[in-house]
């Protein structure tokens, strides 16, 4: 476990619970709209209720198909960096350093001797926003 999370309880929620949590706050607006229409425009209450029901169903369906897949566990392939080559832009040691991967700059660490600026490296692993690297053989 990451040293900064030591002693902290980490709770993982299922994708379904996450989806409900990020959807329910928007759906709370439906009864608020019905109450406002009831008090200020009763003559259009029925069409507004029908419109809100249809709109809510379409909203939840669209959000389900667009957002739900991103709530699944796992990492996006773009962040699977193992084996990617990079260039050292700031001396990499066991404690600090920076590399450039494509257009991005990442914090880097190495297990062996320091790696000097301008050296090509390969990424061994990614831990949060830091990568562990070694020089290309």
Short mmCIF file of N, CA and C in Angstrom, two decimals:
data_model
loop_
_atom_site.label_atom_id
_atom_site.label_comp_id
_atom_site.label_asym_id
_atom_site.label_seq_id
_atom_site.Cartn_x
_atom_site.Cartn_y
_atom_site.Cartn_z
N UNK A 1 0.84 -1.19 0.00
CA UNK A 1 0.00 0.00 0.00
C UNK A 1 0.88 1.24 0.00
N UNK A 2 0.41 2.30 -0.63
CA UNK A 2 1.16 3.55 -0.72
C UNK A 2 1.41 4.11 0.67
N UNK A 3 2.62 4.57 0.92
CA UNK A 3 2.99 5.07 2.24
C UNK A 3 2.11 6.21 2.74
N UNK A 4 1.60 7.04 1.85
CA UNK A 4 0.78 8.17 2.29
C UNK A 4 -0.63 7.73 2.68
N UNK A 5 -1.02 6.51 2.37
CA UNK A 5 -2.35 6.03 2.73
C UNK A 5 -2.31 5.09 3.93
N UNK A 6 -1.17 4.97 4.54
CA UNK A 6 -1.04 4.06 5.66
C UNK A 6 -2.00 4.45 6.78
N UNK A 7 -2.76 3.48 7.25
CA UNK A 7 -3.69 3.73 8.34
C UNK A 7 -5.01 4.36 7.90
N UNK A 8 -5.19 4.58 6.60
CA UNK A 8 -6.42 5.18 6.10
C UNK A 8 -7.30 4.08 5.52
N UNK A 9 -8.57 4.09 5.88
CA UNK A 9 -9.52 3.13 5.35
C UNK A 9 -9.93 3.56 3.96
N UNK A 10 -9.69 2.71 2.97
CA UNK A 10 -10.06 3.01 1.59
C UNK A 10 -11.26 2.15 1.24
N UNK A 11 -12.36 2.80 0.87
CA UNK A 11 -13.58 2.09 0.53
C UNK A 11 -13.78 2.15 -0.97
N UNK A 12 -14.00 0.99 -1.59
CA UNK A 12 -14.27 0.95 -3.02
C UNK A 12 -15.75 0.65 -3.21
N UNK A 13 -16.41 1.49 -3.98
CA UNK A 13 -17.82 1.30 -4.26
C UNK A 13 -18.00 0.62 -5.61
N UNK A 14 -19.08 -0.11 -5.74
CA UNK A 14 -19.36 -0.76 -7.02
C UNK A 14 -19.72 0.31 -8.05
N UNK A 15 -19.53 0.01 -9.32
CA UNK A 15 -19.88 0.99 -10.36
C UNK A 15 -21.35 1.40 -10.30
N UNK A 16 -22.23 0.48 -9.92
CA UNK A 16 -23.67 0.81 -9.83
C UNK A 16 -23.92 1.87 -8.76
N UNK A 17 -23.27 1.71 -7.59
CA UNK A 17 -23.43 2.70 -6.51
C UNK A 17 -22.87 4.05 -6.95
N UNK A 18 -21.72 4.04 -7.62
CA UNK A 18 -21.13 5.29 -8.11
C UNK A 18 -22.08 5.98 -9.09
N UNK A 19 -22.68 5.19 -9.99
CA UNK A 19 -23.60 5.76 -10.98
C UNK A 19 -24.81 6.40 -10.30
N UNK A 20 -25.38 5.70 -9.33
CA UNK A 20 -26.53 6.25 -8.60
C UNK A 20 -26.15 7.54 -7.90
N UNK A 21 -24.98 7.56 -7.28
CA UNK A 21 -24.54 8.75 -6.53
C UNK A 21 -24.35 9.96 -7.44
N UNK A 22 -23.85 9.75 -8.66
CA UNK A 22 -23.62 10.90 -9.54
C UNK A 22 -24.85 11.27 -10.36
N UNK A 23 -25.92 10.46 -10.28
CA UNK A 23 -27.13 10.74 -11.04
C UNK A 23 -28.24 11.31 -10.18
N UNK A 24 -28.32 10.88 -8.95
CA UNK A 24 -29.46 11.25 -8.10
C UNK A 24 -29.55 12.75 -7.85
N UNK A 25 -28.42 13.41 -7.74
CA UNK A 25 -28.48 14.86 -7.46
C UNK A 25 -29.14 15.63 -8.60
N UNK A 26 -28.94 15.19 -9.85
CA UNK A 26 -29.60 15.86 -10.97
C UNK A 26 -31.09 15.54 -11.02
N UNK A 27 -31.44 14.31 -10.63
CA UNK A 27 -32.85 13.92 -10.66
C UNK A 27 -33.66 14.58 -9.54
N UNK A 28 -33.00 15.10 -8.53
CA UNK A 28 -33.69 15.82 -7.45
C UNK A 28 -34.34 17.09 -8.01
N UNK A 29 -33.82 17.59 -9.11
CA UNK A 29 -34.39 18.80 -9.72
C UNK A 29 -35.79 18.57 -10.29
N UNK A 30 -36.14 17.32 -10.61
CA UNK A 30 -37.46 17.03 -11.20
C UNK A 30 -38.59 17.40 -10.25
N UNK A 31 -38.62 16.90 -9.00
CA UNK A 31 -39.72 17.31 -8.12
C UNK A 31 -39.72 18.81 -7.82
N UNK A 32 -38.55 19.42 -7.80
CA UNK A 32 -38.48 20.87 -7.57
C UNK A 32 -39.17 21.60 -8.72
N UNK A 33 -38.93 21.14 -9.96
CA UNK A 33 -39.58 21.75 -11.12
C UNK A 33 -41.09 21.55 -11.06
N UNK A 34 -41.54 20.36 -10.65
CA UNK A 34 -42.98 20.09 -10.54
C UNK A 34 -43.62 21.02 -9.51
N UNK A 35 -42.98 21.21 -8.39
CA UNK A 35 -43.51 22.10 -7.34
C UNK A 35 -43.60 23.54 -7.84
N UNK A 36 -42.58 24.00 -8.53
CA UNK A 36 -42.60 25.37 -9.06
C UNK A 36 -43.73 25.54 -10.06
N UNK A 37 -43.88 24.58 -10.98
CA UNK A 37 -44.96 24.66 -11.97
C UNK A 37 -46.31 24.58 -11.28
N UNK A 38 -46.45 23.75 -10.27
CA UNK A 38 -47.72 23.60 -9.54
C UNK A 38 -48.16 24.94 -8.95
N UNK A 39 -47.24 25.68 -8.39
CA UNK A 39 -47.60 26.94 -7.75
C UNK A 39 -47.73 28.12 -8.71
N UNK A 40 -47.01 28.10 -9.83
CA UNK A 40 -46.98 29.28 -10.69
C UNK A 40 -47.63 29.09 -12.06
N UNK A 41 -47.84 27.86 -12.50
CA UNK A 41 -48.43 27.63 -13.83
C UNK A 41 -49.17 26.30 -13.86
N UNK A 42 -50.22 26.18 -13.06
CA UNK A 42 -50.95 24.91 -12.95
C UNK A 42 -51.54 24.45 -14.27
N UNK A 43 -51.88 25.37 -15.15
CA UNK A 43 -52.51 24.99 -16.41
C UNK A 43 -51.60 24.13 -17.29
N UNK A 44 -50.29 24.19 -17.10
CA UNK A 44 -49.37 23.36 -17.91
C UNK A 44 -48.71 22.27 -17.07
N UNK A 45 -49.28 21.94 -15.93
CA UNK A 45 -48.67 20.96 -15.03
C UNK A 45 -48.54 19.58 -15.66
N UNK A 46 -49.61 19.09 -16.29
CA UNK A 46 -49.58 17.74 -16.88
C UNK A 46 -48.54 17.64 -18.00
N UNK A 47 -48.52 18.57 -18.96
CA UNK A 47 -47.47 18.47 -19.99
C UNK A 47 -46.05 18.57 -19.42
N UNK A 48 -45.87 19.40 -18.40
CA UNK A 48 -44.55 19.54 -17.79
C UNK A 48 -44.14 18.24 -17.11
N UNK A 49 -45.08 17.61 -16.39
CA UNK A 49 -44.76 16.34 -15.73
C UNK A 49 -44.38 15.29 -16.76
N UNK A 50 -45.16 15.19 -17.86
CA UNK A 50 -44.83 14.22 -18.91
C UNK A 50 -43.47 14.51 -19.53
N UNK A 51 -43.21 15.78 -19.79
CA UNK A 51 -41.91 16.18 -20.35
C UNK A 51 -40.76 15.83 -19.39
N UNK A 52 -40.96 16.07 -18.11
CA UNK A 52 -39.92 15.77 -17.12
C UNK A 52 -39.69 14.26 -17.00
N UNK A 53 -40.76 13.47 -17.07
CA UNK A 53 -40.60 12.01 -17.00
C UNK A 53 -39.83 11.51 -18.20
N UNK A 54 -40.25 11.92 -19.40
CA UNK A 54 -39.55 11.48 -20.62
C UNK A 54 -38.10 11.98 -20.61
N UNK A 55 -37.91 13.24 -20.24
CA UNK A 55 -36.55 13.79 -20.18
C UNK A 55 -35.67 13.08 -19.18
N UNK A 56 -36.24 12.73 -18.03
CA UNK A 56 -35.46 12.02 -17.00
C UNK A 56 -35.05 10.63 -17.47
N UNK A 57 -35.98 9.93 -18.13
CA UNK A 57 -35.65 8.60 -18.64
C UNK A 57 -34.55 8.69 -19.70
N UNK A 58 -34.69 9.65 -20.61
CA UNK A 58 -33.65 9.82 -21.64
C UNK A 58 -32.31 10.23 -21.02
N UNK A 59 -32.36 11.10 -20.03
CA UNK A 59 -31.15 11.55 -19.35
C UNK A 59 -30.43 10.37 -18.68
N UNK A 60 -31.17 9.56 -17.92
CA UNK A 60 -30.56 8.43 -17.23
C UNK A 60 -30.03 7.41 -18.24
N UNK A 61 -30.79 7.15 -19.31
CA UNK A 61 -30.33 6.20 -20.33
C UNK A 61 -29.05 6.69 -21.01
N UNK A 62 -29.03 7.96 -21.40
CA UNK A 62 -27.83 8.50 -22.06
C UNK A 62 -26.64 8.49 -21.11
N UNK A 63 -26.87 8.90 -19.88
CA UNK A 63 -25.78 8.92 -18.90
C UNK A 63 -25.28 7.51 -18.63
N UNK A 64 -26.19 6.54 -18.59
CA UNK A 64 -25.80 5.15 -18.34
C UNK A 64 -24.87 4.66 -19.45
N UNK A 65 -25.22 4.92 -20.70
CA UNK A 65 -24.40 4.43 -21.80
C UNK A 65 -23.12 5.22 -21.99
N UNK A 66 -23.11 6.49 -21.59
CA UNK A 66 -21.91 7.31 -21.77
C UNK A 66 -20.97 7.30 -20.58
N UNK A 67 -21.51 7.23 -19.36
CA UNK A 67 -20.68 7.39 -18.16
C UNK A 67 -20.40 6.06 -17.46
N UNK A 68 -21.38 5.17 -17.41
CA UNK A 68 -21.24 3.93 -16.64
C UNK A 68 -19.98 3.14 -17.00
N UNK A 69 -19.64 2.98 -18.29
CA UNK A 69 -18.42 2.20 -18.60
C UNK A 69 -17.15 2.78 -17.96
N UNK A 70 -17.08 4.09 -17.79
CA UNK A 70 -15.89 4.69 -17.19
C UNK A 70 -15.82 4.48 -15.69
N UNK A 71 -16.90 4.02 -15.08
CA UNK A 71 -16.92 3.77 -13.64
C UNK A 71 -16.43 2.38 -13.28
N UNK A 72 -16.19 1.54 -14.28
CA UNK A 72 -15.71 0.18 -14.05
C UNK A 72 -14.29 0.24 -13.49
N UNK A 73 -13.94 -0.79 -12.75
CA UNK A 73 -12.59 -0.86 -12.19
C UNK A 73 -11.58 -1.12 -13.31
N UNK A 74 -10.35 -0.81 -13.04
CA UNK A 74 -9.29 -1.04 -14.02
C UNK A 74 -8.71 0.28 -14.47
N UNK A 75 -7.69 0.19 -15.26
CA UNK A 75 -7.05 1.40 -15.73
C UNK A 75 -7.26 1.53 -17.23
N UNK A 76 -7.24 2.73 -17.67
CA UNK A 76 -7.38 3.01 -19.08
C UNK A 76 -6.07 2.63 -19.76
N UNK A 77 -6.14 2.07 -20.96
CA UNK A 77 -4.90 1.64 -21.63
C UNK A 77 -3.88 2.76 -21.83
N UNK A 78 -4.34 4.01 -21.86
CA UNK A 78 -3.40 5.11 -22.05
C UNK A 78 -2.43 5.22 -20.87
N UNK A 79 -2.83 4.72 -19.70
CA UNK A 79 -1.97 4.82 -18.53
C UNK A 79 -1.14 3.57 -18.29
N UNK A 80 -1.23 2.60 -19.16
CA UNK A 80 -0.36 1.42 -19.06
C UNK A 80 0.93 1.78 -19.78
N UNK A 81 1.88 2.28 -19.02
CA UNK A 81 3.08 2.87 -19.60
C UNK A 81 4.28 1.93 -19.60
N UNK A 82 4.16 0.77 -18.98
CA UNK A 82 5.29 -0.14 -18.89
C UNK A 82 5.84 -0.43 -20.29
N UNK A 83 7.15 -0.31 -20.44
CA UNK A 83 7.80 -0.58 -21.72
C UNK A 83 7.91 0.63 -22.63
N UNK A 84 7.29 1.74 -22.27
CA UNK A 84 7.35 2.95 -23.08
C UNK A 84 8.71 3.63 -22.90
N UNK A 85 9.26 4.12 -23.99
CA UNK A 85 10.54 4.82 -23.94
C UNK A 85 10.31 6.30 -23.67
N UNK A 86 11.24 6.92 -22.95
CA UNK A 86 11.13 8.32 -22.58
C UNK A 86 12.53 8.94 -22.54
N UNK A 87 12.58 10.26 -22.40
CA UNK A 87 13.84 10.99 -22.34
C UNK A 87 13.95 11.69 -20.99
N UNK A 88 15.12 11.55 -20.37
CA UNK A 88 15.36 12.21 -19.08
C UNK A 88 15.57 13.70 -19.33
N UNK A 89 14.80 14.54 -18.63
CA UNK A 89 14.96 15.99 -18.77
C UNK A 89 15.52 16.63 -17.50
N UNK A 90 15.53 15.85 -16.42
CA UNK A 90 16.13 16.30 -15.17
C UNK A 90 16.68 15.05 -14.48
N UNK A 91 17.92 15.09 -14.06
CA UNK A 91 18.62 13.93 -13.48
C UNK A 91 17.69 13.08 -12.62
N UNK A 92 17.64 11.77 -12.90
CA UNK A 92 16.77 10.85 -12.18
C UNK A 92 17.59 10.09 -11.15
N UNK A 93 17.15 10.15 -9.89
CA UNK A 93 17.79 9.42 -8.80
C UNK A 93 16.74 8.52 -8.15
N UNK A 94 17.10 7.94 -7.04
CA UNK A 94 16.15 7.11 -6.30
C UNK A 94 15.05 7.92 -5.65
N UNK A 95 15.23 9.25 -5.57
CA UNK A 95 14.24 10.10 -4.90
C UNK A 95 13.54 11.08 -5.83
N UNK A 96 14.21 11.53 -6.89
CA UNK A 96 13.60 12.55 -7.74
C UNK A 96 14.13 12.48 -9.16
N UNK A 97 13.47 13.22 -10.02
CA UNK A 97 13.86 13.30 -11.41
C UNK A 97 12.64 13.51 -12.29
N UNK A 98 12.89 13.91 -13.53
CA UNK A 98 11.78 14.13 -14.47
C UNK A 98 12.13 13.53 -15.81
N UNK A 99 11.09 12.97 -16.45
CA UNK A 99 11.26 12.43 -17.80
C UNK A 99 10.16 13.00 -18.68
N UNK A 100 10.40 12.95 -19.99
CA UNK A 100 9.40 13.39 -20.95
C UNK A 100 8.94 12.18 -21.74
N UNK A 101 7.62 11.93 -21.67
CA UNK A 101 7.00 10.83 -22.41
C UNK A 101 6.06 11.47 -23.41
N UNK A 102 6.43 11.45 -24.68
CA UNK A 102 5.62 12.16 -25.67
C UNK A 102 5.63 13.64 -25.34
N UNK A 103 4.45 14.21 -25.11
CA UNK A 103 4.35 15.63 -24.76
C UNK A 103 4.20 15.85 -23.26
N UNK A 104 4.18 14.76 -22.49
CA UNK A 104 3.95 14.86 -21.05
C UNK A 104 5.25 14.75 -20.26
N UNK A 105 5.29 15.45 -19.13
CA UNK A 105 6.44 15.37 -18.23
C UNK A 105 5.98 14.65 -16.97
N UNK A 106 6.74 13.62 -16.58
CA UNK A 106 6.39 12.78 -15.43
C UNK A 106 7.52 12.82 -14.41
N UNK A 107 7.15 12.71 -13.13
CA UNK A 107 8.14 12.50 -12.07
C UNK A 107 8.65 11.08 -12.23
N UNK A 108 9.95 10.90 -12.03
CA UNK A 108 10.55 9.58 -12.22
C UNK A 108 11.51 9.24 -11.10
N UNK A 109 11.69 7.97 -10.88
CA UNK A 109 12.64 7.43 -9.90
C UNK A 109 13.36 6.26 -10.57
N UNK A 110 14.55 5.94 -10.05
CA UNK A 110 15.27 4.77 -10.55
C UNK A 110 15.84 4.00 -9.37
N UNK A 111 16.09 2.72 -9.57
CA UNK A 111 16.62 1.87 -8.51
C UNK A 111 18.14 1.84 -8.50
N UNK A 112 18.76 2.04 -9.63
CA UNK A 112 20.21 1.96 -9.73
C UNK A 112 20.88 3.30 -9.54
N UNK A 113 22.04 3.46 -10.17
CA UNK A 113 22.76 4.74 -10.09
C UNK A 113 21.96 5.84 -10.79
N UNK A 114 22.24 7.11 -10.46
CA UNK A 114 21.51 8.22 -11.09
C UNK A 114 21.61 8.18 -12.61
N UNK A 115 20.56 8.62 -13.27
CA UNK A 115 20.50 8.66 -14.73
C UNK A 115 20.55 10.13 -15.14
N UNK A 116 21.51 10.46 -15.99
CA UNK A 116 21.74 11.85 -16.36
C UNK A 116 20.77 12.36 -17.42
N UNK A 117 20.63 13.67 -17.47
CA UNK A 117 19.77 14.35 -18.45
C UNK A 117 20.18 13.95 -19.86
N UNK A 118 19.19 13.74 -20.73
CA UNK A 118 19.45 13.38 -22.12
C UNK A 118 19.52 11.89 -22.37
N UNK A 119 19.47 11.08 -21.32
CA UNK A 119 19.53 9.63 -21.46
C UNK A 119 18.14 9.08 -21.82
N UNK A 120 18.12 8.12 -22.74
CA UNK A 120 16.85 7.47 -23.07
C UNK A 120 16.60 6.38 -22.04
N UNK A 121 15.36 6.33 -21.53
CA UNK A 121 15.00 5.35 -20.51
C UNK A 121 13.75 4.60 -20.94
N UNK A 122 13.53 3.47 -20.27
CA UNK A 122 12.30 2.70 -20.47
C UNK A 122 11.55 2.67 -19.14
N UNK A 123 10.24 2.79 -19.20
CA UNK A 123 9.43 2.81 -17.99
C UNK A 123 9.17 1.38 -17.53
N UNK A 124 9.49 1.12 -16.26
CA UNK A 124 9.29 -0.20 -15.68
C UNK A 124 7.92 -0.33 -15.03
N UNK A 125 7.48 0.74 -14.35
CA UNK A 125 6.18 0.70 -13.67
C UNK A 125 5.71 2.12 -13.41
N UNK A 126 4.43 2.22 -13.10
CA UNK A 126 3.84 3.51 -12.74
C UNK A 126 3.19 3.35 -11.38
N UNK A 127 3.49 4.25 -10.48
CA UNK A 127 2.91 4.25 -9.14
C UNK A 127 2.31 5.63 -8.93
N UNK A 128 1.01 5.73 -9.07
CA UNK A 128 0.30 6.99 -8.98
C UNK A 128 0.81 7.91 -10.09
N UNK A 129 1.41 9.04 -9.75
CA UNK A 129 1.90 9.96 -10.77
C UNK A 129 3.41 9.91 -10.92
N UNK A 130 4.03 8.85 -10.43
CA UNK A 130 5.47 8.67 -10.56
C UNK A 130 5.74 7.39 -11.34
N UNK A 131 6.81 7.43 -12.12
CA UNK A 131 7.20 6.23 -12.86
C UNK A 131 8.58 5.78 -12.42
N UNK A 132 8.80 4.49 -12.46
CA UNK A 132 10.10 3.91 -12.15
C UNK A 132 10.73 3.55 -13.49
N UNK A 133 11.97 4.00 -13.70
CA UNK A 133 12.62 3.84 -15.00
C UNK A 133 14.00 3.21 -14.87
N UNK A 134 14.51 2.77 -16.02
CA UNK A 134 15.90 2.30 -16.12
C UNK A 134 16.41 2.72 -17.48
N UNK A 135 17.72 2.89 -17.61
CA UNK A 135 18.28 3.27 -18.92
C UNK A 135 18.04 2.18 -19.95
N UNK A 136 17.87 2.60 -21.20
CA UNK A 136 17.71 1.64 -22.29
C UNK A 136 19.05 0.95 -22.51
N UNK A 137 19.03 -0.35 -22.61
CA UNK A 137 20.28 -1.12 -22.80
C UNK A 137 20.78 -1.03 -24.21
#
